[in-house]
């Protein structure tokens, strides 16, 4: 749930919900709840009401509101979960393949990369992703990932063949990033701005109480996220403690063997004291061993933020391998991820296929099966996601292709309903459709609070990236067994710019195209600026 979170050093792995709320990590909860109230529920109700009222997919619904707003409906992103099937297939193995490091080539010890990292990190970055050292190195085709992605899209295709009818610390508060992350988390978890809600709501009966549905779904979704965050931080604390103790044990073993110390003499409690003695008594020998001595710190382990795929495939699996009946929990966990992934793919696919099948131009030439098959085309499987650098490109799409455009799209949706279609007119339609009147809360959020807050976040987002300078990413360094920070190359920056532009420029371009076409139909010449 939390994207930019840090652990307080004094917390151990037995974190409780109450103490969690007063840590820097827990401060995320404040903007999250505020965003839920002023953005999440109002916008969820707005999209459900638009879909239910217009009875069309996203493109047709916004064209009904205004012919110049067809570009809003053309905004869609499909989030592809390309390695869950491969990782989940290993969940049946005994022992779990990420529980121990593999032997090296001559079978005299463990693999060096795995030794420097952890067995879980090694399995994810090397065995599952076979990740390249940088985004410039594309690497070879990863056939396991490609085949699993192909299988995922095949499942989606089979599901959509018959359509939806038959298929569901407090200073952090002053940091704009915390509010931006809270807003985007609300948008993503509720599916706002992608068109899928409008597509699904278009199948509702006109009398459906979508207001009640919006409130219930918002509260259940956020309650689940908050509960999951408590579990996440408990697991994260466990992982940090486990890694810290493993680091200490490696240092103790190294010093015991190097200086022929008695077994059991060196412990975690006297480690620093003995290190100081050895450095002064045996400076030459200690200097030889010093490069191999790791700096073990619980604080640094807790301060290392893990997010995105790393949270799902490293932190959780690190805990699962130490559980009793680890194979059972592993299978259940990856089956849950599979269902979540398929659900996300189905929702976003519906957002695209519904307006396409509603279009008479397309549906009159192609049957639904052909349209669905083209969208789930296997050619997607071996794109950038099926290569060694695919995870880096996935992060680019995840970090830059949605956040800024999503804020803009949602803002345009609110303005379109309240100030183009007209809030009073929309309120009247809702009353005629459902028999219920809008109360002051919904009108205040739609007409003022929500758009003003989104505009503020939009400005903060742009200023933050302008002040940040060169954009950077986390790359896996096999020689160190850890992630390192690198600058994006120029061509990656250009692609980031194109991703943002392609998602946002569709609105003004479609509006301009509609204006020109309407002028030509009237026989007028568009005015020259």
Coordinates of C-alpha atoms in Angstrom, one line a residue:
X1 CA 0.0 0.0 0.0
X2 CA 2.7 2.5 1.0
X3 CA 5.2 3.6 -1.7
X4 CA 7.6 5.9 0.1
X5 CA 7.7 4.4 3.5
X6 CA 10.5 4.1 6.1
X7 CA 10.6 2.1 9.3
X8 CA 11.4 3.6 12.7
X9 CA 14.5 1.9 14.1
X10 CA 13.0 1.2 17.4
X11 CA 10.3 -1.0 16.0
X12 CA 10.8 -4.7 15.9
X13 CA 9.1 -7.3 13.7
X14 CA 6.2 -7.6 16.1
X15 CA 4.8 -4.3 15.0
X16 CA 1.3 -3.4 16.2
X17 CA -1.2 -1.2 14.4
X18 CA -1.2 1.4 17.1
X19 CA 2.5 2.1 17.2
X20 CA 2.7 1.8 13.4
X21 CA 0.4 4.8 13.0
X22 CA 2.9 7.1 14.8
X23 CA 6.0 6.1 12.7
X24 CA 7.1 7.9 9.5
X25 CA 5.5 5.0 7.7
X26 CA 2.3 5.4 9.5
X27 CA 2.1 9.1 8.5
X28 CA 1.1 7.8 5.0
X29 CA -2.2 6.8 6.5
X30 CA -3.2 10.5 7.1
X31 CA -3.0 11.6 3.5
X32 CA -4.4 8.2 2.4
X33 CA -7.6 8.6 4.4
X34 CA -7.9 12.3 3.3
X35 CA -7.5 11.3 -0.3
X36 CA -10.1 8.5 0.2
X37 CA -12.7 11.0 1.4
X38 CA -12.1 13.9 -1.0
X39 CA -10.9 11.9 -4.1
X40 CA -11.6 8.2 -3.9
X41 CA -15.2 7.9 -3.0
X42 CA -16.4 11.0 -5.0
X43 CA -14.6 10.0 -8.2
X44 CA -15.6 6.4 -7.9
X45 CA -19.3 7.5 -7.6
X46 CA -18.8 9.9 -10.5
X47 CA -17.4 7.2 -12.9
X48 CA -20.0 4.7 -11.9
X49 CA -22.8 7.3 -12.4
X50 CA -21.4 8.4 -15.8
X51 CA -21.3 4.8 -17.0
X52 CA -24.7 3.9 -15.7
X53 CA -26.2 7.1 -17.1
X54 CA -24.6 7.1 -20.5
X55 CA -25.0 3.3 -21.0
X56 CA -21.8 3.3 -23.1
X57 CA -18.0 2.5 -22.8
X58 CA -15.6 5.2 -21.9
X59 CA -15.2 6.8 -25.4
X60 CA -18.9 6.9 -26.1
X61 CA -19.7 8.1 -22.6
X62 CA -17.4 11.1 -22.8
X63 CA -18.4 11.9 -26.3
X64 CA -22.0 12.1 -25.1
X65 CA -21.0 14.6 -22.5
X66 CA -19.1 16.6 -25.2
X67 CA -18.0 15.6 -28.7
X68 CA -14.7 17.3 -27.9
X69 CA -14.0 14.9 -25.0
X70 CA -13.5 11.6 -27.0
X71 CA -9.8 11.7 -26.1
X72 CA -10.6 11.1 -22.4
X73 CA -12.0 7.7 -23.3
X74 CA -8.9 6.8 -25.4
X75 CA -6.8 6.8 -22.2
X76 CA -6.1 3.2 -21.2
X77 CA -3.2 1.2 -19.8
X78 CA -2.9 -2.5 -19.4
X79 CA -0.8 -3.7 -16.5
X80 CA 1.0 -7.0 -17.4
X81 CA 2.2 -9.4 -14.7
X82 CA 4.7 -11.3 -16.6
X83 CA 6.5 -13.6 -14.2
X84 CA 3.9 -14.7 -11.7
X85 CA 3.2 -18.0 -13.4
X86 CA 6.9 -18.9 -13.6
X87 CA 7.5 -18.0 -9.9
X88 CA 4.3 -19.7 -8.8
X89 CA 5.3 -23.0 -10.6
X90 CA 8.3 -23.2 -8.3
X91 CA 6.1 -22.9 -5.2
X92 CA 5.5 -26.6 -5.2
X93 CA 9.2 -27.5 -4.9
X94 CA 10.6 -29.0 -1.6
X95 CA 12.7 -27.2 -0.4
X96 CA 11.5 -23.9 -1.9
X97 CA 14.0 -22.9 -4.6
X98 CA 14.5 -19.4 -3.0
X99 CA 15.2 -20.8 0.5
X100 CA 18.8 -21.7 -0.2
X101 CA 21.6 -20.5 -2.4
X102 CA 22.7 -22.8 -5.2
X103 CA 26.2 -24.3 -5.3
X104 CA 28.9 -22.6 -7.5
X105 CA 30.3 -24.2 -10.7
X106 CA 32.9 -26.4 -9.0
X107 CA 30.5 -27.3 -6.1
X108 CA 32.9 -26.1 -3.4
X109 CA 30.6 -23.4 -2.0
X110 CA 27.6 -21.3 -2.7
X111 CA 27.1 -19.0 -5.7
X112 CA 29.0 -15.8 -5.1
X113 CA 26.2 -13.5 -6.3
X114 CA 23.7 -15.3 -4.0
X115 CA 26.2 -15.2 -1.1
X116 CA 26.5 -11.4 -1.4
X117 CA 22.7 -10.9 -1.7
X118 CA 20.1 -13.3 -0.2
X119 CA 18.7 -16.5 -1.6
X120 CA 15.4 -14.7 -2.2
X121 CA 16.9 -11.8 -4.0
X122 CA 19.0 -14.1 -6.0
X123 CA 16.1 -16.2 -7.1
X124 CA 14.0 -13.2 -8.1
X125 CA 16.7 -11.1 -9.9
X126 CA 18.8 -14.0 -11.4
X127 CA 16.6 -17.1 -11.7
X128 CA 13.2 -15.4 -12.4
X129 CA 14.0 -12.2 -14.2
X130 CA 17.6 -13.0 -15.2
X131 CA 17.9 -9.3 -15.1
X132 CA 20.6 -7.3 -17.0
X133 CA 23.0 -4.9 -15.2
X134 CA 21.4 -1.8 -16.7
X135 CA 18.6 -0.6 -19.0
X136 CA 21.1 -0.2 -21.8
X137 CA 21.8 -3.9 -21.8
X138 CA 18.6 -5.4 -23.1
X139 CA 19.7 -9.0 -22.6
X140 CA 18.4 -12.1 -24.4
X141 CA 14.8 -13.2 -24.7
X142 CA 13.4 -14.7 -21.4
X143 CA 11.4 -17.6 -22.8
X144 CA 9.9 -18.6 -19.4
X145 CA 8.5 -15.1 -18.8
X146 CA 7.3 -14.9 -22.4
X147 CA 5.4 -18.2 -22.1
X148 CA 3.9 -17.3 -18.8
X149 CA 2.8 -13.9 -20.2
X150 CA 1.3 -15.7 -23.2
X151 CA -0.6 -18.0 -20.9
X152 CA -1.9 -15.0 -18.9
X153 CA -3.3 -13.3 -22.0
X154 CA -4.8 -16.6 -23.2
X155 CA -6.7 -16.8 -19.9
X156 CA -7.9 -13.2 -20.4
X157 CA -8.9 -13.9 -24.0
X158 CA -11.0 -16.9 -22.9
X159 CA -12.6 -14.8 -20.1
X160 CA -13.6 -12.0 -22.4
X161 CA -14.9 -14.0 -25.3
X162 CA -18.5 -13.7 -24.0
X163 CA -18.1 -10.3 -22.6
X164 CA -18.9 -8.6 -19.3
X165 CA -22.5 -9.8 -19.3
X166 CA -21.2 -13.4 -18.5
X167 CA -18.1 -12.8 -16.5
X168 CA -15.6 -8.4 -11.6
X169 CA 6.5 10.6 11.3
X170 CA 4.4 13.7 10.8
X171 CA 6.9 15.9 8.9
X172 CA 6.2 13.6 6.1
X173 CA 2.8 15.3 5.8
X174 CA 4.5 18.4 4.4
X175 CA 6.1 16.3 1.7
X176 CA 4.1 16.6 -1.5
X177 CA 5.3 13.1 -2.6
X178 CA 3.3 11.5 0.3
X179 CA 0.1 13.2 -1.0
X180 CA 0.9 12.3 -4.6
X181 CA 1.6 8.7 -3.6
X182 CA -1.6 8.6 -1.5
X183 CA -3.7 9.9 -4.4
X184 CA -2.2 7.6 -7.0
X185 CA -2.6 4.6 -4.6
X186 CA -6.3 5.5 -4.3
X187 CA -6.7 5.9 -8.1
X188 CA -4.9 2.6 -8.8
X189 CA -6.6 0.5 -6.1
X190 CA -10.1 1.7 -7.1
X191 CA -9.3 1.7 -10.9
X192 CA -10.2 5.4 -11.3
X193 CA -9.5 7.1 -14.6
X194 CA -8.8 4.0 -16.7
X195 CA -12.3 3.6 -18.1
X196 CA -12.9 0.1 -16.7
X197 CA -15.4 1.4 -14.1
X198 CA -17.4 3.3 -16.8
X199 CA -17.4 0.1 -19.0
X200 CA -18.6 -2.1 -16.2
X201 CA -21.2 0.4 -14.9
X202 CA -22.7 0.7 -18.4
X203 CA -24.2 -2.7 -17.9
X204 CA -26.0 -1.7 -14.7
X205 CA -29.7 -1.3 -14.6
X206 CA -30.6 2.5 -14.6
X207 CA -32.2 2.2 -11.1
X208 CA -29.0 0.7 -9.5
X209 CA -27.9 2.5 -6.4
X210 CA -24.4 3.2 -7.6
X211 CA -23.9 5.7 -4.7
X212 CA -24.1 2.9 -2.2
X213 CA -21.8 0.7 -4.3
X214 CA -19.2 3.4 -4.4
X215 CA -19.2 3.9 -0.7
X216 CA -19.1 0.1 0.1
X217 CA -16.4 -0.6 -2.5
X218 CA -14.2 2.3 -1.3
X219 CA -14.5 1.4 2.4
X220 CA -13.8 -2.3 1.8
X221 CA -10.9 -1.6 -0.5
X222 CA -9.2 0.8 1.8
X223 CA -9.9 -1.4 4.9
X224 CA -8.3 -4.3 3.1
X225 CA -5.3 -2.1 2.1
X226 CA -4.8 -0.8 5.7
X227 CA -5.0 -4.3 7.1
X228 CA -2.6 -5.6 4.5
X229 CA -0.1 -2.7 5.3
X230 CA 0.0 -3.8 9.0
X231 CA 0.9 -7.4 7.8
X232 CA 3.3 -6.0 5.3
X233 CA 5.3 -4.0 7.9
X234 CA 5.3 -7.0 10.2
X235 CA 6.8 -9.1 7.5
X236 CA 9.2 -6.3 6.5
X237 CA 10.4 -6.0 10.1
X238 CA 10.9 -9.8 10.3
X239 CA 12.9 -9.7 7.1
X240 CA 15.1 -6.8 8.4
X241 CA 15.7 -8.6 11.7
X242 CA 16.5 -11.9 9.9
X243 CA 18.9 -10.2 7.5
X244 CA 20.6 -8.3 10.3
X245 CA 21.1 -11.5 12.4
X246 CA 22.4 -13.4 9.3
X247 CA 24.9 -10.6 8.6
X248 CA 26.1 -10.8 12.2
X249 CA 26.5 -14.5 12.0
X250 CA 28.6 -14.2 8.9
X251 CA 30.9 -11.7 10.5
X252 CA 31.3 -13.8 13.6
X253 CA 32.1 -16.9 11.5
X254 CA 34.6 -14.9 9.5
X255 CA 36.5 -13.5 12.5
X256 CA 36.3 -16.8 14.4
X257 CA 38.0 -18.7 11.5
X258 CA 40.4 -16.0 10.6
X259 CA 41.8 -15.5 14.2
X260 CA 41.2 -19.0 15.5
X261 CA 38.9 -17.9 18.2
X262 CA 37.1 -20.3 20.5
X263 CA 33.6 -21.3 19.2
X264 CA 31.0 -19.4 21.1
X265 CA 33.4 -16.7 22.4
X266 CA 32.4 -14.1 19.8
X267 CA 28.7 -13.1 20.1
X268 CA 26.6 -10.3 18.8
X269 CA 26.8 -8.5 22.2
X270 CA 30.6 -8.3 22.3
X271 CA 31.3 -8.2 18.5
X272 CA 32.2 -4.5 18.4
X273 CA 34.4 -4.7 21.4
X274 CA 36.3 -7.8 20.0
X275 CA 36.6 -6.1 16.6
X276 CA 38.3 -3.1 18.3
X277 CA 40.7 -5.4 20.2
X278 CA 41.6 -7.4 17.1
X279 CA 42.2 -4.3 15.1
X280 CA 44.7 -3.0 17.7
X281 CA 46.3 -6.3 18.6
X282 CA 46.6 -7.7 15.0
X283 CA 46.5 -4.7 12.7
X284 CA 48.1 -6.4 9.7
X285 CA 45.9 -9.5 9.7
X286 CA 42.8 -7.4 10.5
X287 CA 43.4 -5.1 7.6
X288 CA 43.4 -8.2 5.3
X289 CA 40.1 -9.4 6.6
X290 CA 38.5 -5.9 6.9
X291 CA 37.3 -5.8 3.2
X292 CA 35.2 -8.9 3.9
X293 CA 33.6 -7.6 7.1
X294 CA 30.1 -6.3 6.4
X295 CA 28.7 -3.4 8.3
X296 CA 25.7 -4.9 9.9
X297 CA 23.0 -2.4 10.9
X298 CA 19.4 -3.1 11.8
X299 CA 18.6 0.6 11.2
X300 CA 19.9 0.4 7.6
X301 CA 18.0 -2.8 7.0
X302 CA 14.8 -1.1 8.2
X303 CA 15.5 2.1 6.3
X304 CA 15.8 0.2 3.0
X305 CA 12.5 0.8 1.3
X306 CA 11.2 -2.1 -0.9
X307 CA 8.3 -1.4 -3.3
X308 CA 6.7 -2.6 -6.4
X309 CA 7.6 -6.1 -7.5
X310 CA 10.3 -6.4 -4.8
X311 CA 7.7 -6.1 -2.1
X312 CA 5.7 -9.0 -3.6
X313 CA 8.5 -11.3 -4.7
X314 CA 11.3 -10.6 -2.2
X315 CA 9.8 -9.5 1.1
X316 CA 6.8 -11.8 1.3
X317 CA 8.7 -14.8 -0.1
X318 CA 11.5 -14.2 2.4
X319 CA 8.9 -14.7 5.2
X320 CA 7.2 -17.6 3.5
X321 CA 10.3 -19.7 3.3
X322 CA 10.7 -19.6 7.1
X323 CA 7.1 -20.6 7.8
X324 CA 6.0 -24.1 8.7
X325 CA 4.3 -25.8 5.7
X326 CA 6.1 -23.2 3.5
X327 CA 5.0 -25.0 0.3
X328 CA 1.3 -24.7 1.2
X329 CA 1.6 -20.9 2.0
X330 CA 3.7 -20.4 -1.1
X331 CA 1.1 -22.0 -3.4
X332 CA -1.7 -20.0 -1.8
X333 CA 0.3 -16.8 -2.0
X334 CA 1.2 -17.1 -5.7
X335 CA -2.3 -18.3 -6.6
X336 CA -3.6 -15.1 -4.9
X337 CA -1.2 -13.0 -7.0
X338 CA -2.3 -14.8 -10.1
X339 CA -5.9 -14.0 -9.4
X340 CA -5.1 -10.4 -8.7
X341 CA -3.1 -10.2 -11.9
X342 CA -5.8 -11.7 -14.1
X343 CA -8.4 -9.5 -12.4
X344 CA -6.4 -6.4 -13.2
X345 CA -5.9 -7.5 -16.8
X346 CA -9.6 -8.2 -17.2
X347 CA -10.6 -4.9 -15.9
X348 CA -8.3 -2.9 -18.1
X349 CA -9.1 -5.1 -21.1
X350 CA -12.8 -4.4 -20.6
X351 CA -12.0 -0.6 -20.6
X352 CA -10.6 -1.0 -24.1
X353 CA -12.8 -3.6 -25.6
X354 CA -16.1 -2.1 -24.5
X355 CA -15.7 1.1 -26.5
X356 CA -14.2 -0.8 -29.4
X357 CA -17.1 -3.2 -29.7
X358 CA -19.6 -0.2 -29.2
X359 CA -18.0 1.4 -32.2
X360 CA -20.1 0.6 -35.3
X361 CA -17.1 1.3 -37.6
X362 CA -15.0 -1.4 -36.0
X363 CA -17.7 -3.9 -34.9
X364 CA -19.3 -3.9 -38.3
X365 CA -16.1 -5.2 -39.9
X366 CA -14.7 -7.4 -37.1
X367 CA -16.5 -9.8 -34.8
X368 CA -15.9 -9.5 -31.0
X369 CA -13.7 -12.6 -31.0
X370 CA -11.4 -11.0 -33.6
X371 CA -11.2 -7.8 -31.6
X372 CA -10.5 -9.6 -28.4
X373 CA -7.9 -11.8 -30.0
X374 CA -6.0 -8.9 -31.5
X375 CA -5.9 -7.2 -28.1
X376 CA -4.6 -10.4 -26.5
X377 CA -2.2 -10.9 -29.4
X378 CA 0.9 -13.0 -28.4
X379 CA 3.2 -10.5 -30.0
X380 CA 2.8 -8.5 -26.8
X381 CA 4.5 -11.4 -25.0
X382 CA 8.0 -10.9 -26.4
X383 CA 8.2 -7.1 -26.1
X384 CA 10.5 -5.4 -23.6
X385 CA 8.9 -7.3 -20.7
X386 CA 10.4 -10.6 -21.9
X387 CA 14.0 -9.5 -22.0
X388 CA 16.7 -9.1 -19.4
X389 CA 16.1 -5.3 -19.1
X390 CA 12.3 -5.8 -19.2
X391 CA 11.9 -5.1 -15.5
X392 CA 13.5 -1.7 -15.9
X393 CA 11.1 -0.8 -18.7
X394 CA 8.2 -2.1 -16.6
X395 CA 9.3 0.3 -13.9
X396 CA 9.3 3.2 -16.5
X397 CA 5.7 2.4 -17.4
X398 CA 4.7 2.0 -13.8
X399 CA 6.4 5.2 -12.6
X400 CA 5.9 7.6 -15.5
X401 CA 3.2 6.4 -17.9
X402 CA 0.4 6.7 -15.5
X403 CA 0.9 9.0 -12.5
X404 CA 0.9 12.4 -14.3
X405 CA -1.5 11.4 -17.0
X406 CA -3.8 9.9 -14.5
X407 CA -4.1 13.1 -12.5
X408 CA -4.9 15.0 -15.7
X409 CA -7.4 12.5 -16.9
X410 CA -9.3 12.5 -13.6
X411 CA -9.3 16.3 -13.5
X412 CA -10.7 16.5 -17.0
X413 CA -13.4 14.0 -16.0
X414 CA -14.5 16.1 -13.1
X415 CA -14.5 19.4 -15.1
X416 CA -16.4 17.7 -17.9
X417 CA -19.2 16.5 -15.7
X418 CA -19.5 19.6 -13.5
X419 CA -18.8 22.4 -15.9
X420 CA -19.3 21.0 -19.4
X421 CA -22.3 18.7 -19.0
X422 CA -23.4 20.7 -16.0
X423 CA -23.6 19.6 -12.4
X424 CA -27.3 20.6 -12.0
X425 CA -28.1 18.7 -15.2
X426 CA -26.2 15.7 -14.1
X427 CA -27.8 15.8 -10.7
X428 CA -31.2 15.9 -12.3
X429 CA -30.4 12.9 -14.5
X430 CA -29.2 10.9 -11.5
X431 CA -32.4 11.7 -9.6
X432 CA -34.6 10.7 -12.6
X433 CA -32.5 7.5 -13.0
X434 CA -32.1 6.3 -9.4
X435 CA -34.8 8.3 -7.5
X436 CA -32.2 9.8 -5.2
X437 CA -30.9 13.3 -4.8
X438 CA -27.3 14.3 -4.4
X439 CA -26.4 15.6 -1.0
X440 CA -24.0 18.4 -0.3
X441 CA -20.9 16.2 0.2
X442 CA -20.9 14.9 -3.4
X443 CA -21.6 18.3 -4.9
X444 CA -18.9 20.0 -2.8
X445 CA -16.3 17.3 -3.7
X446 CA -17.1 17.3 -7.4
X447 CA -17.5 21.0 -7.9
X448 CA -14.6 22.3 -5.8
X449 CA -12.5 20.3 -3.4
X450 CA -11.5 17.4 -5.6
X451 CA -10.5 19.4 -8.7
X452 CA -8.6 21.9 -6.6
X453 CA -6.7 19.2 -4.8
X454 CA -5.8 17.4 -8.1
X455 CA -4.5 20.7 -9.6
X456 CA -2.3 21.2 -6.5
X457 CA -0.9 17.7 -6.8
X458 CA -0.4 18.2 -10.5
X459 CA 1.7 21.3 -9.8
X460 CA 3.6 19.6 -7.0
X461 CA 4.3 16.6 -9.2
X462 CA 5.8 18.7 -12.0
X463 CA 7.8 20.9 -9.7
X464 CA 9.2 17.9 -7.9
X465 CA 10.6 16.3 -11.1
X466 CA 11.9 19.7 -12.3
X467 CA 13.8 20.2 -9.1
X468 CA 15.0 16.5 -9.0
X469 CA 17.1 16.9 -12.1
X470 CA 18.2 13.7 -13.9
X471 CA 15.8 10.8 -13.4
X472 CA 17.3 7.7 -11.9
X473 CA 16.5 4.0 -11.5
X474 CA 17.5 1.0 -9.4
X475 CA 19.6 -1.6 -11.2
X476 CA 20.8 -5.0 -10.0
X477 CA 24.6 -5.2 -9.5
X478 CA 25.5 -8.9 -9.6
X479 CA 29.0 -8.2 -8.4
X480 CA 27.7 -6.5 -5.2
X481 CA 24.5 -8.6 -4.8
X482 CA 22.4 -5.5 -4.3
X483 CA 20.6 -2.7 -6.1
X484 CA 22.5 0.4 -7.2
X485 CA 21.2 3.8 -8.4
X486 CA 21.9 4.7 -12.0
X487 CA 20.9 7.6 -14.3
X488 CA 18.5 6.9 -17.1
X489 CA 20.2 7.2 -20.6
X490 CA 19.0 9.9 -22.9
X491 CA 16.9 7.6 -25.1
X492 CA 15.1 6.3 -21.9
X493 CA 14.4 9.9 -20.9
X494 CA 13.0 10.5 -24.4
X495 CA 10.8 7.5 -24.1
X496 CA 9.5 8.7 -20.7
X497 CA 8.6 12.0 -22.3
X498 CA 6.8 10.2 -25.1
X499 CA 4.9 8.1 -22.7
X500 CA 3.7 11.1 -20.8
X501 CA 2.9 13.0 -23.9
X502 CA 1.1 10.2 -25.7
X503 CA -1.2 9.7 -22.7
X504 CA -2.0 13.4 -22.2
X505 CA -2.0 14.8 -25.7
X506 CA -4.8 12.5 -26.9
X507 CA -7.3 14.9 -25.2
X508 CA -6.4 18.1 -27.0
X509 CA -5.6 16.3 -30.3
X510 CA -9.0 14.6 -30.4
X511 CA -10.7 17.8 -29.5
X512 CA -8.8 19.6 -32.2
X513 CA -9.6 16.9 -34.7
X514 CA -13.3 17.0 -33.8
X515 CA -13.4 20.8 -34.2
X516 CA -11.8 20.6 -37.6
X517 CA -14.2 17.9 -38.8
X518 CA -17.2 19.8 -37.6
X519 CA -16.0 23.0 -39.3
X520 CA -15.5 21.1 -42.6
X521 CA -18.9 19.6 -42.4
X522 CA -20.4 23.0 -42.1
X523 CA -18.3 24.2 -44.9
X524 CA -16.4 26.6 -42.7
X525 CA -12.7 27.2 -42.5
X526 CA -11.2 26.9 -39.1
X527 CA -9.7 30.2 -37.9
X528 CA -6.0 30.6 -38.2
X529 CA -4.2 31.4 -34.9

